[in-house]
XYZ file of C-alpha atoms in Angstrom:
654
model
C -20.552 10.230 -47.360
C -21.529 13.977 -46.866
C -18.878 16.159 -48.270
C -16.672 17.706 -45.335
C -14.698 20.866 -45.264
C -11.816 22.472 -43.260
C -11.209 26.170 -43.618
C -13.320 25.899 -46.883
C -11.180 23.070 -48.436
C -12.696 19.707 -49.170
C -11.202 16.858 -47.002
C -11.395 13.130 -47.395
C -11.641 10.506 -44.539
C -9.679 7.465 -43.963
C -10.114 4.787 -41.645
C -12.289 4.960 -38.615
C -10.061 4.914 -35.438
C -12.651 5.431 -32.712
C -16.492 5.520 -32.058
C -18.359 6.789 -28.993
C -21.554 8.026 -27.683
C -20.948 11.612 -29.158
C -19.634 10.579 -32.499
C -17.147 8.877 -34.529
C -13.199 9.656 -35.184
C -11.520 9.268 -38.566
C -7.996 9.657 -39.872
C -7.662 12.424 -42.686
C -6.716 10.704 -45.676
C -4.527 13.352 -46.778
C -3.202 14.372 -43.444
C -2.282 10.911 -41.584
C -1.080 12.837 -38.565
C -4.467 14.505 -38.195
C -7.865 13.162 -37.287
C -11.698 14.556 -37.417
C -14.193 13.924 -34.935
C -17.742 13.935 -36.347
C -20.426 14.541 -33.936
C -23.760 12.507 -34.085
C -25.694 15.352 -32.953
C -23.821 18.697 -33.514
C -25.434 21.732 -31.558
C -24.485 25.463 -31.174
C -22.904 24.731 -27.672
C -20.521 22.295 -28.870
C -19.727 24.697 -32.065
C -19.013 27.520 -29.600
C -16.647 25.800 -27.624
C -14.738 24.373 -30.496
C -14.660 27.867 -32.247
C -13.385 29.371 -28.985
C -10.516 26.780 -28.587
C -9.526 27.067 -32.221
C -9.447 30.858 -32.090
C -7.343 30.696 -28.988
C -4.836 28.451 -30.722
C -4.733 26.082 -27.665
C -3.360 23.341 -30.141
C -0.345 25.174 -30.477
C 0.260 25.529 -26.746
C 1.139 21.742 -26.252
C 1.683 18.682 -28.411
C 0.661 16.483 -25.302
C -2.938 17.353 -25.567
C -5.385 16.724 -28.708
C -6.806 20.204 -28.610
C -9.119 21.375 -31.718
C -6.919 22.433 -34.695
C -9.721 23.684 -37.010
C -13.563 23.432 -37.323
C -15.089 20.912 -39.568
C -18.110 21.895 -41.809
C -20.607 20.006 -43.802
C -22.602 21.331 -46.879
C -23.585 24.932 -46.289
C -21.094 25.576 -43.730
C -22.973 23.428 -40.884
C -21.012 22.715 -38.039
C -19.832 19.031 -38.302
C -16.844 18.686 -35.745
C -13.419 19.294 -35.447
C -9.741 18.372 -36.652
C -7.051 17.433 -34.201
C -3.659 16.041 -34.024
C -3.863 12.253 -34.221
C -2.387 10.431 -31.317
C -0.784 7.283 -32.526
C 1.345 4.488 -30.710
C -0.344 5.269 -27.285
C -2.513 3.119 -25.068
C -5.238 3.587 -22.606
C -4.089 4.536 -19.072
C -5.816 1.354 -17.424
C -3.611 -1.079 -19.793
C -0.494 0.266 -17.801
C -1.656 0.435 -14.256
C -3.664 -2.876 -14.134
C -0.917 -5.835 -13.687
C -2.884 -8.207 -15.757
C -3.516 -5.840 -18.621
C -0.144 -4.565 -18.532
C 1.578 -7.878 -19.245
C -0.229 -8.001 -22.709
C 0.054 -4.147 -23.601
C 3.405 -3.337 -21.927
C 5.150 -6.460 -21.354
C 8.595 -5.055 -20.987
C 8.184 -2.128 -18.561
C 9.233 -2.186 -14.904
C 8.156 0.270 -12.051
C 10.592 3.185 -13.187
C 8.344 3.433 -16.487
C 5.085 3.609 -14.157
C 6.505 6.481 -12.040
C 7.826 8.469 -15.262
C 4.477 7.896 -17.021
C 2.646 9.404 -13.942
C 5.029 12.415 -13.799
C 4.397 12.967 -17.653
C 0.626 12.645 -16.893
C 1.139 15.358 -14.436
C 3.000 17.445 -17.093
C 0.229 17.056 -19.666
C -2.393 18.298 -17.081
C -0.208 21.027 -16.130
C -0.143 22.055 -19.802
C -3.848 22.176 -20.091
C -4.064 24.760 -17.090
C -1.249 26.852 -18.432
C -3.472 27.211 -21.716
C -6.348 28.588 -19.450
C -8.456 25.339 -19.715
C -9.316 22.850 -17.072
C -9.729 18.947 -17.943
C -12.874 18.521 -15.634
C -13.255 14.803 -16.682
C -10.036 13.330 -15.720
C -10.443 9.653 -16.005
C -8.607 6.445 -17.241
C -9.706 6.487 -20.860
C -9.081 10.207 -21.548
C -5.260 9.704 -20.908
C -2.978 7.584 -23.481
C 0.487 6.402 -22.831
C 3.085 5.393 -25.202
C 6.004 2.931 -24.929
C 8.465 5.748 -24.360
C 6.287 6.748 -21.070
C 4.932 9.967 -22.767
C 1.611 10.950 -22.044
C -1.266 12.157 -24.252
C -4.599 13.787 -23.317
C -7.487 13.272 -25.548
C -11.120 14.127 -25.621
C -10.352 17.854 -25.403
C -13.662 19.184 -26.588
C -15.065 17.920 -23.223
C -12.398 20.202 -21.346
C -13.706 23.435 -19.735
C -12.471 26.656 -21.453
C -13.178 29.859 -19.597
C -16.285 30.157 -17.521
C -18.695 29.806 -20.406
C -17.503 26.718 -22.257
C -17.902 24.179 -19.290
C -17.117 20.714 -18.989
C -20.317 19.002 -18.590
C -19.311 15.330 -17.834
C -17.401 13.395 -15.143
C -16.417 9.643 -14.118
C -17.707 9.441 -10.238
C -14.310 7.704 -9.360
C -12.346 10.319 -10.260
C -14.738 12.998 -9.281
C -13.738 15.213 -5.904
C -15.815 14.846 -2.880
C -17.315 18.341 -3.169
C -18.720 17.540 -6.617
C -20.142 13.846 -5.935
C -23.832 13.461 -6.402
C -24.169 16.999 -8.099
C -25.069 17.896 -11.789
C -22.040 18.580 -13.242
C -23.349 20.502 -16.683
C -23.342 23.966 -14.644
C -20.573 23.748 -12.393
C -17.433 25.817 -13.310
C -14.645 23.573 -12.705
C -11.200 24.700 -11.142
C -7.660 23.136 -11.181
C -8.332 22.222 -7.534
C -11.156 19.736 -8.983
C -8.444 18.531 -11.518
C -5.832 18.042 -8.502
C -8.293 15.148 -7.021
C -8.501 13.325 -10.123
C -4.916 13.712 -11.081
C -4.039 12.369 -7.608
C -6.171 9.223 -8.283
C -4.687 8.688 -11.534
C -1.370 8.865 -9.984
C -2.057 6.587 -7.042
C -3.310 4.036 -9.623
C -0.283 4.076 -11.522
C 2.042 3.890 -8.242
C -0.118 1.302 -6.486
C -0.732 -1.193 -9.359
C -4.425 -0.023 -10.135
C -5.524 0.164 -6.685
C -8.052 2.999 -6.303
C -7.267 5.078 -3.085
C -10.996 4.910 -1.954
C -11.459 1.075 -2.162
C -10.838 -0.948 0.598
C -12.448 -3.052 3.550
C -15.067 -0.737 5.592
C -15.053 -1.572 9.302
C -18.507 -0.065 9.674
C -21.782 -1.796 8.898
C -23.097 -2.222 5.409
C -21.297 -1.558 2.055
C -19.262 1.350 1.201
C -19.852 2.219 -2.352
C -16.645 4.257 -3.918
C -18.845 7.533 -4.692
C -19.713 7.424 -0.867
C -16.290 6.713 0.315
C -14.878 9.705 -1.700
C -17.898 11.965 -0.688
C -16.782 11.085 2.942
C -13.156 11.436 2.483
C -12.404 7.919 3.422
C -8.951 7.489 1.988
C -8.180 3.733 2.783
C -4.692 3.930 2.753
C -4.424 7.051 5.049
C -2.027 6.710 7.806
C -4.230 9.181 10.171
C -6.757 6.452 10.982
C -10.113 8.346 10.566
C -11.488 6.550 7.541
C -12.497 3.454 8.997
C -11.013 1.699 5.987
C -8.168 -0.504 5.224
C -6.533 -1.338 1.975
C -7.417 -4.294 0.279
C -5.200 -7.401 0.984
C -1.957 -7.851 -0.792
C -1.838 -4.171 -1.566
C 1.269 -1.930 -1.280
C 1.214 0.614 1.858
C 1.444 4.333 2.039
C 4.308 3.799 4.288
C 6.316 2.157 1.377
C 6.722 5.679 -0.086
C 8.793 8.690 0.768
C 7.447 11.259 3.349
C 6.751 13.824 0.332
C 4.773 11.395 -1.871
C 2.865 10.219 1.628
C 1.924 13.872 2.571
C 0.939 14.542 -1.026
C -1.528 11.704 -1.071
C -2.879 12.612 2.507
C -3.411 16.283 1.393
C -4.935 15.274 -2.128
C -7.433 13.081 -0.458
C -8.160 15.020 2.819
C -10.964 17.381 3.394
C -9.204 20.678 2.354
C -9.592 21.169 -1.354
C -7.196 24.154 -1.409
C -4.476 21.909 -0.088
C -4.514 19.515 -2.898
C -0.958 19.432 -4.593
C -1.115 20.998 -8.135
C 0.161 18.964 -11.422
C 3.588 20.896 -11.330
C 4.022 19.784 -7.898
C 3.266 16.187 -8.730
C 5.658 16.137 -11.562
C 8.729 17.396 -9.559
C 7.967 15.054 -6.668
C 7.517 12.065 -9.002
C 10.918 12.853 -10.785
C 12.429 12.745 -7.380
C 10.709 9.496 -6.593
C 11.960 7.888 -9.746
C 15.528 9.220 -9.160
C 15.510 7.493 -5.650
C 14.051 4.062 -6.667
C 16.023 0.907 -5.299
C 16.454 -2.389 -7.105
C 15.213 -5.447 -5.507
C 17.975 -7.922 -4.488
C 15.722 -11.041 -4.982
C 13.810 -9.982 -8.194
C 16.080 -7.608 -10.575
C 12.751 -6.513 -12.581
C 11.663 -5.047 -9.438
C 12.626 -1.467 -8.819
C 10.794 0.271 -5.505
C 10.799 3.186 -3.257
C 13.772 3.278 -1.205
C 11.614 4.354 1.874
C 9.987 0.931 1.795
C 13.135 -0.710 3.299
C 12.092 -4.334 1.592
C 10.608 -4.874 -1.992
C 6.742 -4.252 -1.657
C 6.294 -5.893 -5.172
C 7.795 -9.207 -3.705
C 5.393 -8.832 -0.905
C 2.505 -8.219 -3.011
C 3.289 -11.275 -5.437
C 3.605 -13.440 -2.315
C 0.385 -12.224 -0.715
C -1.924 -11.831 -4.033
C -0.352 -14.591 -6.223
C -0.547 -11.888 -9.120
C 2.733 -11.321 -11.242
C 3.141 -7.653 -11.357
C 6.181 -7.284 -13.795
C 7.480 -9.789 -16.508
C 11.299 -10.054 -17.519
C 11.889 -8.193 -20.943
C 11.596 -10.295 -24.086
C 15.136 -11.280 -25.151
C 16.593 -10.250 -28.576
C 17.262 -13.706 -30.175
C 17.937 -16.886 -28.479
C 21.271 -17.943 -27.034
C 21.707 -21.374 -25.486
C 23.666 -21.576 -22.128
C 27.092 -23.066 -22.437
C 29.477 -23.731 -19.477
C 32.515 -23.474 -21.648
C 31.308 -20.046 -23.119
C 34.152 -17.433 -23.642
C 36.853 -20.251 -23.102
C 35.857 -20.493 -19.275
C 37.491 -23.285 -17.643
C 35.510 -23.840 -14.822
C 37.942 -26.529 -13.089
C 40.867 -24.382 -13.447
C 39.200 -21.572 -12.094
C 37.826 -23.481 -9.035
C 41.299 -24.905 -8.661
C 42.555 -21.416 -8.226
C 39.757 -20.632 -5.596
C 40.653 -23.603 -3.667
C 44.384 -22.725 -3.449
C 43.519 -19.468 -1.790
C 44.615 -19.883 2.189
C 41.618 -18.640 4.281
C 41.343 -17.878 7.909
C 39.619 -20.711 10.184
C 37.343 -19.361 12.763
C 37.893 -22.095 15.310
C 40.345 -20.809 18.100
C 41.396 -17.782 16.122
C 42.544 -14.844 17.934
C 44.608 -11.915 17.925
C 48.165 -11.657 19.349
C 48.063 -10.532 22.790
C 50.409 -8.690 25.235
C 52.079 -11.051 27.661
C 52.587 -9.867 31.015
C 53.831 -11.346 34.250
C 50.917 -11.207 36.203
C 50.865 -12.051 40.219
C 48.018 -12.943 42.513
C 45.897 -9.778 43.353
C 46.110 -8.161 46.494
C 42.478 -9.378 46.992
C 43.772 -12.882 46.909
C 46.552 -12.247 49.368
C 44.087 -10.847 51.688
C 41.645 -13.624 51.108
C 44.304 -16.177 51.687
C 45.433 -14.442 55.087
C 41.754 -14.382 56.275
C 41.700 -18.385 55.365
C 44.679 -19.228 57.211
C 43.781 -17.168 60.352
C 40.358 -18.846 60.365
C 41.869 -22.098 59.960
C 44.222 -21.803 62.812
C 41.243 -20.749 65.100
C 39.275 -23.384 63.913
C 41.819 -25.876 64.965
C 42.386 -24.459 68.078
C 38.637 -24.718 68.859
C 38.811 -28.490 67.884
C 41.863 -28.768 70.147
C 39.724 -27.401 73.100
C 36.636 -29.779 72.244
C 38.711 -32.650 72.063
C 40.664 -31.907 75.143
C 37.312 -31.420 77.284
C 35.720 -34.491 75.762
C 39.077 -36.415 77.003
C 38.846 -34.980 80.563
C 35.169 -36.153 80.905
C 32.936 -37.551 78.730
C 29.876 -36.055 80.432
C 30.791 -33.085 78.730
C 30.104 -34.251 75.150
C 26.668 -31.911 74.873
C 29.398 -28.870 75.373
C 31.852 -30.466 73.015
C 29.650 -31.132 70.048
C 28.708 -27.345 69.070
C 32.527 -26.482 69.891
C 33.707 -29.498 67.447
C 31.062 -28.041 64.801
C 32.304 -24.646 65.264
C 35.940 -25.598 64.685
C 35.028 -27.628 61.903
C 33.325 -24.743 60.114
C 36.196 -22.348 60.797
C 38.834 -24.783 59.404
C 36.797 -25.824 56.004
C 34.092 -23.157 55.395
C 36.300 -21.078 52.838
C 34.832 -23.099 49.817
C 31.897 -20.971 49.809
C 33.905 -17.657 49.822
C 35.980 -19.120 46.974
C 32.740 -19.320 44.996
C 33.089 -15.563 44.150
C 36.753 -16.059 42.524
C 35.213 -18.896 40.325
C 32.374 -16.806 39.354
C 34.616 -13.940 38.381
C 36.753 -16.159 36.349
C 33.538 -17.342 34.518
C 32.581 -13.598 33.861
C 36.046 -12.962 32.491
C 35.872 -15.978 30.378
C 32.436 -14.831 28.837
C 33.957 -11.177 28.292
C 36.954 -12.607 26.536
C 34.908 -14.898 24.184
C 32.781 -11.850 23.319
C 35.682 -9.784 22.596
C 37.004 -12.439 20.194
C 33.931 -12.688 18.539
C 33.555 -8.912 18.203
C 37.215 -8.754 16.856
C 36.432 -11.295 14.026
C 33.785 -9.096 12.890
C 35.870 -6.009 13.120
C 38.656 -7.565 10.789
C 36.403 -9.152 8.257
C 37.208 -12.787 8.802
C 33.551 -13.910 8.408
C 32.878 -11.554 5.381
C 35.878 -13.533 3.636
C 34.612 -16.998 4.802
C 30.950 -16.053 3.539
C 32.503 -14.958 0.376
C 34.207 -18.456 -0.106
C 30.583 -20.078 0.647
C 29.188 -17.677 -2.026
C 31.512 -18.776 -4.585
C 31.013 -22.414 -3.768
C 27.291 -21.829 -4.371
C 27.848 -20.027 -7.581
C 29.909 -23.106 -8.772
C 26.940 -25.473 -7.940
C 24.636 -23.387 -9.585
C 26.625 -22.939 -12.656
C 27.183 -26.743 -12.762
C 23.267 -27.314 -12.799
C 22.530 -24.558 -15.396
C 21.922 -27.113 -18.345
C 19.757 -29.152 -16.191
C 17.927 -26.208 -15.191
C 17.524 -24.887 -18.664
C 16.074 -28.396 -19.710
C 13.766 -28.519 -16.781
C 12.291 -24.921 -17.529
C 11.904 -25.671 -21.396
C 10.196 -29.020 -20.508
C 7.979 -27.203 -18.113
C 7.010 -24.791 -20.645
C 5.981 -27.828 -23.060
C 3.999 -29.446 -20.468
C 2.170 -26.324 -19.382
C 1.753 -25.300 -23.089
C -2.130 -25.430 -23.068
C -2.308 -23.591 -19.695
C -0.173 -20.864 -20.612
C -1.889 -20.308 -24.128
C -5.217 -20.207 -22.116
C -3.617 -17.742 -19.308
C -2.640 -15.452 -22.373
C -6.007 -15.676 -23.973
C -7.655 -14.648 -20.811
C -5.161 -11.836 -19.954
C -6.124 -10.261 -23.479
C -9.623 -9.297 -22.347
C -9.385 -6.570 -20.063
C -12.376 -5.768 -17.888
C -12.375 -2.263 -18.809
C -13.221 -2.892 -22.472
C -15.894 -5.205 -21.830
C -19.637 -4.444 -21.448
C -20.858 -6.539 -18.393
C -24.476 -5.843 -17.022
C -24.364 -4.587 -13.628
C -20.521 -3.954 -13.701
C -20.069 -0.207 -14.017
C -17.089 2.160 -13.527
C -17.506 1.782 -9.848
C -17.298 -1.984 -9.669
C -14.555 -1.792 -12.024
C -12.563 0.247 -9.803
C -13.046 -1.909 -6.910
C -12.309 -5.183 -8.981
C -8.970 -3.551 -10.015
C -8.154 -2.636 -6.494
C -8.558 -6.239 -5.556
C -6.118 -7.319 -8.530
C -8.836 -8.392 -10.906
C -8.515 -6.352 -14.370
C -8.635 -9.052 -16.907
C -10.723 -12.245 -17.491
C -7.723 -14.394 -16.399
C -8.027 -12.993 -12.573
C -11.847 -13.557 -12.588
C -12.507 -16.582 -10.392
C -15.606 -17.085 -8.332
C -13.769 -17.361 -4.845
C -11.804 -14.037 -5.441
C -14.646 -12.312 -6.668
C -16.989 -13.150 -3.728
C -14.051 -12.273 -1.480
C -14.588 -8.608 -2.561
C -16.836 -6.362 -0.332
C -20.028 -5.631 -2.469
C -19.962 -8.815 -4.516
C -22.157 -11.606 -3.888
C -23.438 -14.760 -5.564
C -26.263 -12.839 -7.432
C -24.546 -9.687 -8.702
C -21.449 -11.700 -9.738
C -23.305 -14.169 -12.122
C -23.060 -11.705 -15.010
C -19.110 -11.218 -14.500
C -18.646 -14.881 -14.091
C -20.649 -15.531 -17.181
C -18.618 -13.192 -19.209
C -15.441 -14.828 -18.027
C -16.829 -18.273 -19.075
C -17.700 -16.901 -22.623
C -14.092 -15.520 -22.872
C -12.825 -18.960 -21.936
C -15.144 -20.636 -24.305
C -13.548 -18.784 -27.251
C -10.118 -20.394 -26.593
C -8.781 -22.678 -28.982
C -5.574 -24.565 -28.177
C -2.791 -24.881 -30.720
C -0.793 -27.936 -29.987
C 2.121 -26.626 -32.338
C 4.373 -23.941 -30.570
C 3.012 -20.370 -31.324
C 5.086 -17.399 -31.750
C 4.548 -16.568 -28.025
C 5.493 -20.188 -27.096
C 8.721 -19.569 -28.943
C 9.296 -16.295 -27.387
C 8.823 -17.823 -23.887
C 11.557 -20.396 -24.810
C 13.820 -17.712 -25.865
C 13.213 -15.942 -22.679
C 14.291 -18.851 -20.637
C 17.422 -19.550 -22.693
C 18.296 -15.858 -22.418
C 17.765 -15.766 -18.453
C 20.065 -18.899 -18.309
C 22.700 -17.364 -20.750
C 22.752 -14.148 -18.726
C 22.863 -16.198 -15.479
C 25.676 -18.219 -16.764
C 27.600 -15.093 -17.688
C 27.071 -13.372 -14.680
C 28.201 -16.808 -12.772
C 31.210 -16.852 -14.827
C 32.305 -13.345 -14.175
C 31.902 -13.888 -10.303
C 33.843 -17.255 -10.353
C 36.635 -15.900 -12.482
C 37.194 -12.966 -10.290
C 36.867 -15.304 -7.154
C 40.414 -16.261 -6.343
C 41.574 -12.664 -6.984
C 38.985 -11.289 -4.541
C 39.701 -13.925 -1.966
C 43.424 -13.228 -2.002
C 42.918 -9.255 -1.805
C 40.472 -9.886 1.012
C 42.575 -12.413 2.709
C 45.619 -10.135 2.685
C 43.677 -7.261 4.245
C 42.364 -9.582 7.008
C 45.849 -10.915 7.563
C 47.204 -7.467 8.121
C 44.472 -6.730 10.618
C 45.020 -9.881 12.557
C 48.755 -9.430 13.022
C 47.964 -6.133 15.024
C 47.124 -6.358 18.698
C 43.777 -5.349 19.860
C 43.161 -3.182 22.651
C 39.621 -4.579 23.504
C 41.008 -8.317 23.255
C 44.063 -7.460 25.167
C 41.929 -6.072 28.367
C 39.775 -8.925 28.336
C 42.792 -11.465 28.070
C 44.302 -9.673 30.747
C 41.274 -9.750 32.946
C 40.657 -13.666 32.300
C 44.489 -14.246 32.922
C 44.417 -12.554 36.374
C 41.259 -14.378 37.279
C 42.976 -17.778 36.259
C 46.220 -16.864 38.439
C 43.906 -15.889 41.247
C 42.323 -19.169 41.347
C 45.377 -21.132 41.108
C 46.856 -19.095 43.932
C 43.876 -20.156 46.126
C 44.684 -23.902 45.253
C 41.676 -24.093 42.571
C 42.209 -25.318 38.875
C 41.296 -23.031 35.886
C 41.615 -23.744 32.219
C 44.523 -22.364 30.136
C 43.448 -20.206 27.028
C 44.020 -21.858 24.024
C 46.893 -20.211 21.994
C 46.126 -18.674 18.786
C 46.743 -20.713 15.495
C 48.470 -19.304 12.540
C 46.587 -16.417 11.236
C 45.930 -18.361 7.929
C 45.294 -21.831 7.102
C 43.429 -23.679 4.167
C 39.908 -24.506 4.913
């Protein structure tokens, strides 16, 4: 190989760590923390930019960016390339934001890691701007992320530095609307242009690889991603002006706090100057990470509290894609119902011995008052007596007339009917008192229900049921472990094939007819590795048909054809088994703690409830008084009403 020099001193190259269209990257043999990029076609324009960056000392401004450290020369001082800090232990951004690739590249991370990574990407971009440069070509392959969520920017030789040394390239799906379909080699970039690409990257991290301008177009024809960007068709916008809707199973903009929603709307709106800058994103994302909630259904899910419920559970149900996997346990521990001296029978006996309130017929003590029939009843009874006396008098007159002359029967008949009506029609008037009693009964029952909620009876009983479920689950853990381990054995070939397919991300493949735009579209519909490429799923995506999908499906078939099944347990198979055992052991430990504290918890809760139950309650007192008054009124009118059952002893064993 041609002799190479840095600052006049010869250098030796180590292993090659990268190759691209512009050249190759090698580790320096004597400086393993540095690398050199050698251009295939070095020219004066590249040389002048590298020399300017080195002279400005950009590499000292930030260790998050692989700025040029020194010029690399060949024989006779000819420009060959540049030296830079070697970024180790980092992986391309798309291997983090795409769920399929993430399971292979970052198997143990959760959503907090994605938010933190997004914040650190924003910090790295801010460092570029502080150094007086502009990234220009922000894209998924120029950003690397470590297993500690730190971000590093590479390909710094393509950055714009000043207004003379321009960034001449760009990836369409990260290019802002005002630069779409334009030649980029003569345009002076600004931080506003970077703000758009940065917002796309952050959106992809927060929305599981979805692109903000990919979705279902409600108009006629296809909507390529480049056109959607140029026309400001933000598919997730809540403003409803894009004629686009998100792909099925995607997170919603409403799942995020107002601050994040507003920033995305501003970043993808029509006003370039309103786009949030990198420092704003870094601060907002730190606040977002600090406000995340943990899912009560799947404890490896962390989600924005503004969502109300877990959007990742919803996405997994709707898309069938597992977004996060449980961290790999360190070592295997078999579940043991008797672990740590735990005596389930004794613990459960203690729980059963705790006396709990029974809901049936339970009510607070009430103030007993000697009640008399109401004045309304007395007035009603007097009116009834007067009416009955009048009715009897009319009946007597009718009888006397009929006895005096039978020919008067036509006159006597209506008189008799009128007398009968006056004497016995009080039943319809009595209905208002029976209805009043019914309303009082309903009000009393409602007051009792409300009282039970306020004193906490239902919560204590629900806690007892929870302990019963915990015991049932604990008893079944050994069988559950055996079932899950047997399922792993039964599905060993299926799991090995799935892992094989997941190890082939689409971003690393070269498939004819599948460019950057279609890759972004596929990722937005949850297809980012060979494992998700299925004919039915691909054909359901706008812009993909039987013809232009053939190459993609053929690539998937070629990847599958390379799979070799290993009937013996592989290291990954054993790790899967270890994960099952650890999950069972963790669940057993959790249940032991819950059950061990169960009796004490119930006794403490029962004591609180008993004190509350011993006190009278004004709302129940008032409802009881109204019901008793209604009962006494009915009895005074000669109508029967049911007595209120007395409250049982406050506590009794269930």
